[in-house]
Amino acid sequence: MAEAAALLVPELRAAGRYGLLIADENCLTFPFTELPEGQAVLTNRYDIAEQAKRAPLDVHFSDFDTSPWSNATLELIAYRISKEKSVVHHIANQAALRLVPGGQLLLVGGKQEGIKTFAKTIGDLLGGTTTTEKFGALYRVTIERDRATPDQWLDDHHYHDLREIFRLNGKAVLSKPGLYGWNKEDEGSALLADNLTSFFDSIDRQPESLLDMGCGYGYLSLKAAAIRPLTITATDNCAAAIMACEQNFKVHGIRGQVVADDCGASIRHTFDTVVCNPPFHQGFQEDRRLTEKFLSQTRRLLRPGGRALFVVNGFVPLEKLAERWFQRIRVPVNTGRFKLVSLG
């Protein structure tokens, strides 16, 4: 992130209170203290929001909702581009609304991340001069807003709209762009869900409480609640996931709560069971530390005698990493592509 930050920070400092930093998961190590006090940051990640607040900055945690800013009020929007195309298109469409005439959208990203394509499509959207600079493996693209109203908005898949992706027990399961695997039943999570009954049966005391860590739109919570009566806490770092999961809890009558948090760091009570399909990427980078963070928090949040069930890609050495925190480690299922790891 240091290289990308170096291309964004000077411009943000110059813009001051008329500048906005868009910060997604790629900005976990962003040097927020280098920004002027009170500068605006919009992020969809709970951990990044907490970090930026300590800077201290004017932090807005949401699913990239730009409504706190009126139209044509910002002189600069700076953004290290996201992995998901619909998110980038959403930010670009919002820039077309929130930037003053002559204001600039500053993008940083790599060639393999689509930065050159975005330079063209977003340049057409905003209508002004586009300048592209290369810095090692990264490109910085500066696009001026020179069009009052775009001729055609970029396709962001109706970014803010929840929509049905499948049905469970006759009820809609809802999701939206902006969260991982938003438009499908994740194959790994489905494998875990298919083995939940045998997992619950293997626990000495039948579980009454469950923590769904990294819940996404709530797939594992919904599946678990369909098997047995449980009080469920679902937590995620992503604002889009929280929005979708909260609505799914309402639709399916789940007893429990949905919590925006960083790997359950603010949760103080323990659970009979924890289920988790942990991410092993942080933005565009693989990050072993992220998996270890999920494991350490799981240990803290499991009651004595409780059990956790993880699903990971077959190449992730979760059982080896888990030895630091757990004594009872089993791999009840390994398909080659995915494996389940039981921890206690």
PDB file of C-alpha atoms in Angstrom, residues 2-188:
ATOM      1  CA  ALA A   2       2.944   2.336   0.566  1.00  0.00           C
ATOM      2  CA  GLU A   3       3.506   2.808  -3.159  1.00  0.00           C
ATOM      3  CA  ALA A   4      -0.161   3.564  -3.837  1.00  0.00           C
ATOM      4  CA  ALA A   5      -0.423   5.873  -0.815  1.00  0.00           C
ATOM      5  CA  ALA A   6       2.553   7.893  -2.020  1.00  0.00           C
ATOM      6  CA  LEU A   7       0.601   8.646  -5.202  1.00  0.00           C
ATOM      7  CA  LEU A   8      -2.540   9.701  -3.318  1.00  0.00           C
ATOM      8  CA  VAL A   9      -1.450  11.491  -0.129  1.00  0.00           C
ATOM      9  CA  PRO A  10       0.072  14.671  -1.646  1.00  0.00           C
ATOM     10  CA  GLU A  11      -3.039  15.366  -3.704  1.00  0.00           C
ATOM     11  CA  LEU A  12      -5.309  14.738  -0.731  1.00  0.00           C
ATOM     12  CA  ARG A  13      -3.267  17.078   1.456  1.00  0.00           C
ATOM     13  CA  ALA A  14      -3.541  19.788  -1.181  1.00  0.00           C
ATOM     14  CA  ALA A  15      -7.317  19.363  -1.439  1.00  0.00           C
ATOM     15  CA  GLY A  16      -7.824  19.456   2.345  1.00  0.00           C
ATOM     16  CA  ARG A  17     -11.476  19.533   3.363  1.00  0.00           C
ATOM     17  CA  TYR A  18     -12.535  19.526  -0.286  1.00  0.00           C
ATOM     18  CA  GLY A  19     -10.924  16.129  -0.833  1.00  0.00           C
ATOM     19  CA  LEU A  20     -12.307  12.652  -0.157  1.00  0.00           C
ATOM     20  CA  LEU A  21     -10.391   9.386   0.162  1.00  0.00           C
ATOM     21  CA  ILE A  22     -12.296   6.244  -0.839  1.00  0.00           C
ATOM     22  CA  ALA A  23     -10.747   3.401   1.185  1.00  0.00           C
ATOM     23  CA  ASP A  24     -11.542  -0.271   0.658  1.00  0.00           C
ATOM     24  CA  GLU A  25      -9.712  -3.389   1.861  1.00  0.00           C
ATOM     25  CA  ASN A  26      -6.592  -2.390  -0.086  1.00  0.00           C
ATOM     26  CA  CYS A  27      -6.091   0.513   2.360  1.00  0.00           C
ATOM     27  CA  LEU A  28      -5.526  -1.526   5.514  1.00  0.00           C
ATOM     28  CA  THR A  29      -1.976  -0.162   5.838  1.00  0.00           C
ATOM     29  CA  PHE A  30      -2.721   3.318   4.482  1.00  0.00           C
ATOM     30  CA  PRO A  31      -0.795   6.052   6.382  1.00  0.00           C
ATOM     31  CA  PHE A  32      -3.874   7.923   7.592  1.00  0.00           C
ATOM     32  CA  THR A  33      -1.819  10.051   9.991  1.00  0.00           C
ATOM     33  CA  GLU A  34      -0.209  11.734   6.971  1.00  0.00           C
ATOM     34  CA  LEU A  35      -3.558  13.253   5.987  1.00  0.00           C
ATOM     35  CA  PRO A  36      -4.660  16.602   7.434  1.00  0.00           C
ATOM     36  CA  GLU A  37      -6.790  16.333  10.547  1.00  0.00           C
ATOM     37  CA  GLY A  38     -10.488  16.156   9.713  1.00  0.00           C
ATOM     38  CA  GLN A  39     -10.069  15.087   6.091  1.00  0.00           C
ATOM     39  CA  ALA A  40     -12.971  12.986   4.821  1.00  0.00           C
ATOM     40  CA  VAL A  41     -12.594   9.230   4.410  1.00  0.00           C
ATOM     41  CA  LEU A  42     -15.340   6.968   3.077  1.00  0.00           C
ATOM     42  CA  THR A  43     -14.771   3.269   3.714  1.00  0.00           C
ATOM     43  CA  ASN A  44     -16.790   0.069   3.576  1.00  0.00           C
ATOM     44  CA  ARG A  45     -14.440  -1.727   6.010  1.00  0.00           C
ATOM     45  CA  TYR A  46     -14.964  -1.580   9.767  1.00  0.00           C
ATOM     46  CA  ASP A  47     -11.282  -2.097  10.659  1.00  0.00           C
ATOM     47  CA  ILE A  48     -10.174   0.676   8.317  1.00  0.00           C
ATOM     48  CA  ALA A  49     -12.841   3.019   9.693  1.00  0.00           C
ATOM     49  CA  GLU A  50     -11.579   2.452  13.243  1.00  0.00           C
ATOM     50  CA  GLN A  51      -7.996   3.006  12.162  1.00  0.00           C
ATOM     51  CA  ALA A  52      -8.802   6.245  10.323  1.00  0.00           C
ATOM     52  CA  LYS A  53     -10.792   7.596  13.294  1.00  0.00           C
ATOM     53  CA  ARG A  54      -7.660   7.430  15.408  1.00  0.00           C
ATOM     54  CA  ALA A  55      -5.803   9.702  12.933  1.00  0.00           C
ATOM     55  CA  PRO A  56      -8.220  11.613  13.564  1.00  0.00           C
ATOM     56  CA  LEU A  57     -10.172  12.032  10.324  1.00  0.00           C
ATOM     57  CA  ASP A  58     -13.785  12.622   9.318  1.00  0.00           C
ATOM     58  CA  VAL A  59     -14.676   8.961   8.800  1.00  0.00           C
ATOM     59  CA  HIS A  60     -17.825   7.586   7.194  1.00  0.00           C
ATOM     60  CA  PHE A  61     -18.396   3.815   7.439  1.00  0.00           C
ATOM     61  CA  SER A  62     -20.997   2.642   4.939  1.00  0.00           C
ATOM     62  CA  ASP A  63     -21.467   0.659   1.760  1.00  0.00           C
ATOM     63  CA  PHE A  64     -19.883   3.530  -0.197  1.00  0.00           C
ATOM     64  CA  ASP A  65     -22.869   5.791   0.378  1.00  0.00           C
ATOM     65  CA  THR A  66     -21.855   9.278  -0.804  1.00  0.00           C
ATOM     66  CA  SER A  67     -25.048  11.016   0.351  1.00  0.00           C
ATOM     67  CA  PRO A  68     -23.205  12.943   3.127  1.00  0.00           C
ATOM     68  CA  TRP A  69     -21.772  15.089   0.320  1.00  0.00           C
ATOM     69  CA  SER A  70     -23.977  17.305  -1.803  1.00  0.00           C
ATOM     70  CA  ASN A  71     -23.660  17.317  -5.566  1.00  0.00           C
ATOM     71  CA  ALA A  72     -20.775  19.328  -7.025  1.00  0.00           C
ATOM     72  CA  THR A  73     -19.009  20.002  -3.692  1.00  0.00           C
ATOM     73  CA  LEU A  74     -15.781  17.962  -3.814  1.00  0.00           C
ATOM     74  CA  GLU A  75     -12.660  19.071  -5.648  1.00  0.00           C
ATOM     75  CA  LEU A  76     -10.888  15.718  -5.408  1.00  0.00           C
ATOM     76  CA  ILE A  77     -11.864  12.081  -4.932  1.00  0.00           C
ATOM     77  CA  ALA A  78      -8.852   9.769  -4.477  1.00  0.00           C
ATOM     78  CA  TYR A  79      -9.292   6.024  -4.850  1.00  0.00           C
ATOM     79  CA  ARG A  80      -7.038   2.979  -4.953  1.00  0.00           C
ATOM     80  CA  ILE A  81      -9.257   0.868  -7.248  1.00  0.00           C
ATOM     81  CA  SER A  82     -11.113  -2.183  -5.930  1.00  0.00           C
ATOM     82  CA  LYS A  83     -11.109  -5.756  -7.201  1.00  0.00           C
ATOM     83  CA  GLU A  84     -14.792  -5.747  -8.144  1.00  0.00           C
ATOM     84  CA  LYS A  85     -15.717  -3.919 -11.344  1.00  0.00           C
ATOM     85  CA  SER A  86     -19.190  -2.955 -10.132  1.00  0.00           C
ATOM     86  CA  VAL A  87     -17.654  -1.210  -7.092  1.00  0.00           C
ATOM     87  CA  VAL A  88     -15.299   0.817  -9.299  1.00  0.00           C
ATOM     88  CA  HIS A  89     -18.198   1.768 -11.570  1.00  0.00           C
ATOM     89  CA  HIS A  90     -20.286   2.791  -8.552  1.00  0.00           C
ATOM     90  CA  ILE A  91     -17.512   5.063  -7.261  1.00  0.00           C
ATOM     91  CA  ALA A  92     -17.080   6.584 -10.731  1.00  0.00           C
ATOM     92  CA  ASN A  93     -20.812   7.284 -11.045  1.00  0.00           C
ATOM     93  CA  GLN A  94     -20.765   8.952  -7.633  1.00  0.00           C
ATOM     94  CA  ALA A  95     -17.766  11.043  -8.663  1.00  0.00           C
ATOM     95  CA  ALA A  96     -19.782  12.319 -11.626  1.00  0.00           C
ATOM     96  CA  LEU A  97     -22.320  13.622  -9.091  1.00  0.00           C
ATOM     97  CA  ARG A  98     -20.158  14.866  -6.214  1.00  0.00           C
ATOM     98  CA  LEU A  99     -17.220  16.530  -8.002  1.00  0.00           C
ATOM     99  CA  VAL A 100     -17.340  20.232  -8.837  1.00  0.00           C
ATOM    100  CA  PRO A 101     -16.886  21.139 -12.524  1.00  0.00           C
ATOM    101  CA  GLY A 102     -13.154  20.790 -13.087  1.00  0.00           C
ATOM    102  CA  GLY A 103     -12.839  18.553 -10.030  1.00  0.00           C
ATOM    103  CA  GLN A 104     -10.669  15.476 -10.310  1.00  0.00           C
ATOM    104  CA  LEU A 105     -11.061  11.747  -9.748  1.00  0.00           C
ATOM    105  CA  LEU A 106      -7.645  10.283  -8.911  1.00  0.00           C
ATOM    106  CA  LEU A 107      -7.290   6.527  -9.501  1.00  0.00           C
ATOM    107  CA  VAL A 108      -4.342   4.288  -8.632  1.00  0.00           C
ATOM    108  CA  GLY A 109      -4.000   0.648  -9.693  1.00  0.00           C
ATOM    109  CA  GLY A 110      -2.086  -1.909 -11.707  1.00  0.00           C
ATOM    110  CA  LYS A 111      -2.377  -2.901 -15.351  1.00  0.00           C
ATOM    111  CA  GLN A 112      -3.687  -6.371 -14.464  1.00  0.00           C
ATOM    112  CA  GLU A 113      -6.328  -4.732 -12.248  1.00  0.00           C
ATOM    113  CA  GLY A 114      -7.897  -2.983 -15.247  1.00  0.00           C
ATOM    114  CA  ILE A 115      -6.621   0.531 -14.608  1.00  0.00           C
ATOM    115  CA  LYS A 116      -6.140   1.302 -18.315  1.00  0.00           C
ATOM    116  CA  THR A 117      -9.667   0.222 -19.164  1.00  0.00           C
ATOM    117  CA  PHE A 118     -11.054   2.260 -16.278  1.00  0.00           C
ATOM    118  CA  ALA A 119      -9.083   5.283 -17.501  1.00  0.00           C
ATOM    119  CA  LYS A 120     -10.951   5.059 -20.812  1.00  0.00           C
ATOM    120  CA  THR A 121     -14.469   4.234 -19.561  1.00  0.00           C
ATOM    121  CA  ILE A 122     -14.411   6.645 -16.603  1.00  0.00           C
ATOM    122  CA  GLY A 123     -12.790   9.304 -18.757  1.00  0.00           C
ATOM    123  CA  ASP A 124     -15.746   9.025 -21.146  1.00  0.00           C
ATOM    124  CA  LEU A 125     -18.123   9.231 -18.167  1.00  0.00           C
ATOM    125  CA  LEU A 126     -16.639  12.405 -16.681  1.00  0.00           C
ATOM    126  CA  GLY A 127     -15.861  14.011 -20.024  1.00  0.00           C
ATOM    127  CA  GLY A 128     -12.714  15.905 -19.049  1.00  0.00           C
ATOM    128  CA  THR A 129      -9.006  15.558 -19.627  1.00  0.00           C
ATOM    129  CA  THR A 130      -7.456  12.226 -18.630  1.00  0.00           C
ATOM    130  CA  THR A 131      -3.797  12.024 -17.608  1.00  0.00           C
ATOM    131  CA  THR A 132      -2.093   8.647 -17.079  1.00  0.00           C
ATOM    132  CA  GLU A 133       1.275   8.311 -15.305  1.00  0.00           C
ATOM    133  CA  LYS A 134       3.278   5.128 -14.687  1.00  0.00           C
ATOM    134  CA  PHE A 135       5.134   4.570 -11.404  1.00  0.00           C
ATOM    135  CA  GLY A 136       6.744   1.129 -11.394  1.00  0.00           C
ATOM    136  CA  ALA A 137       3.960  -1.469 -11.402  1.00  0.00           C
ATOM    137  CA  LEU A 138       1.289   1.137 -10.624  1.00  0.00           C
ATOM    138  CA  TYR A 139      -0.494   3.727 -12.726  1.00  0.00           C
ATOM    139  CA  ARG A 140      -1.989   6.989 -11.505  1.00  0.00           C
ATOM    140  CA  VAL A 141      -4.898   8.243 -13.588  1.00  0.00           C
ATOM    141  CA  THR A 142      -6.261  11.765 -13.110  1.00  0.00           C
ATOM    142  CA  ILE A 143      -9.637  12.459 -14.725  1.00  0.00           C
ATOM    143  CA  GLU A 144     -11.344  15.852 -14.692  1.00  0.00           C
ATOM    144  CA  ARG A 145     -15.089  16.210 -14.475  1.00  0.00           C
ATOM    145  CA  ASP A 146     -16.203  18.303 -17.444  1.00  0.00           C
ATOM    146  CA  ARG A 147     -19.719  17.067 -18.039  1.00  0.00           C
ATOM    147  CA  ALA A 148     -22.744  18.274 -16.087  1.00  0.00           C
ATOM    148  CA  THR A 149     -24.632  15.019 -16.601  1.00  0.00           C
ATOM    149  CA  PRO A 150     -23.078  11.879 -18.105  1.00  0.00           C
ATOM    150  CA  ASP A 151     -24.480  10.741 -21.426  1.00  0.00           C
ATOM    151  CA  GLN A 152     -24.579   7.214 -20.021  1.00  0.00           C
ATOM    152  CA  TRP A 153     -23.880   5.944 -16.498  1.00  0.00           C
ATOM    153  CA  LEU A 154     -21.475   3.057 -16.004  1.00  0.00           C
ATOM    154  CA  ASP A 155     -23.060  -0.298 -15.215  1.00  0.00           C
ATOM    155  CA  ASP A 156     -22.694  -0.864 -11.467  1.00  0.00           C
ATOM    156  CA  HIS A 157     -25.252  -3.697 -11.341  1.00  0.00           C
ATOM    157  CA  HIS A 158     -27.652  -1.434  -9.396  1.00  0.00           C
ATOM    158  CA  TYR A 159     -25.042  -1.333  -6.680  1.00  0.00           C
ATOM    159  CA  HIS A 160     -27.177  -0.408  -3.668  1.00  0.00           C
ATOM    160  CA  ASP A 161     -30.073  -2.785  -4.411  1.00  0.00           C
ATOM    161  CA  LEU A 162     -30.489  -6.057  -2.564  1.00  0.00           C
ATOM    162  CA  ARG A 163     -31.770  -8.823  -4.811  1.00  0.00           C
ATOM    163  CA  GLU A 164     -32.785 -12.483  -4.527  1.00  0.00           C
ATOM    164  CA  ILE A 165     -30.033 -14.914  -5.529  1.00  0.00           C
ATOM    165  CA  PHE A 166     -31.747 -18.171  -4.525  1.00  0.00           C
ATOM    166  CA  ARG A 167     -34.450 -19.458  -2.203  1.00  0.00           C
ATOM    167  CA  LEU A 168     -34.095 -21.396   1.040  1.00  0.00           C
ATOM    168  CA  ASN A 169     -37.097 -23.096   2.638  1.00  0.00           C
ATOM    169  CA  GLY A 170     -39.375 -21.087   0.362  1.00  0.00           C
ATOM    170  CA  LYS A 171     -37.893 -17.701   1.323  1.00  0.00           C
ATOM    171  CA  ALA A 172     -35.637 -15.372  -0.637  1.00  0.00           C
ATOM    172  CA  VAL A 173     -31.935 -15.171   0.190  1.00  0.00           C
ATOM    173  CA  LEU A 174     -30.742 -11.650  -0.577  1.00  0.00           C
ATOM    174  CA  SER A 175     -27.383 -10.269  -1.611  1.00  0.00           C
ATOM    175  CA  LYS A 176     -25.810  -7.395  -3.540  1.00  0.00           C
ATOM    176  CA  PRO A 177     -22.639  -6.268  -5.281  1.00  0.00           C
ATOM    177  CA  GLY A 178     -19.771  -5.199  -3.043  1.00  0.00           C
ATOM    178  CA  LEU A 179     -19.323  -8.373  -1.005  1.00  0.00           C
ATOM    179  CA  TYR A 180     -17.352 -11.466  -1.914  1.00  0.00           C
ATOM    180  CA  GLY A 181     -19.281 -14.074  -3.914  1.00  0.00           C
ATOM    181  CA  TRP A 182     -22.381 -11.914  -3.755  1.00  0.00           C
ATOM    182  CA  ASN A 183     -24.321 -13.556  -6.599  1.00  0.00           C
ATOM    183  CA  LYS A 184     -23.876 -17.264  -5.862  1.00  0.00           C
ATOM    184  CA  GLU A 185     -23.800 -20.053  -3.323  1.00  0.00           C
ATOM    185  CA  ASP A 186     -20.103 -20.272  -2.521  1.00  0.00           C
ATOM    186  CA  GLU A 187     -18.823 -23.809  -3.177  1.00  0.00           C
ATOM    187  CA  GLY A 188     -16.736 -23.938  -0.011  1.00  0.00           C
TER     188      GLY A 188
END
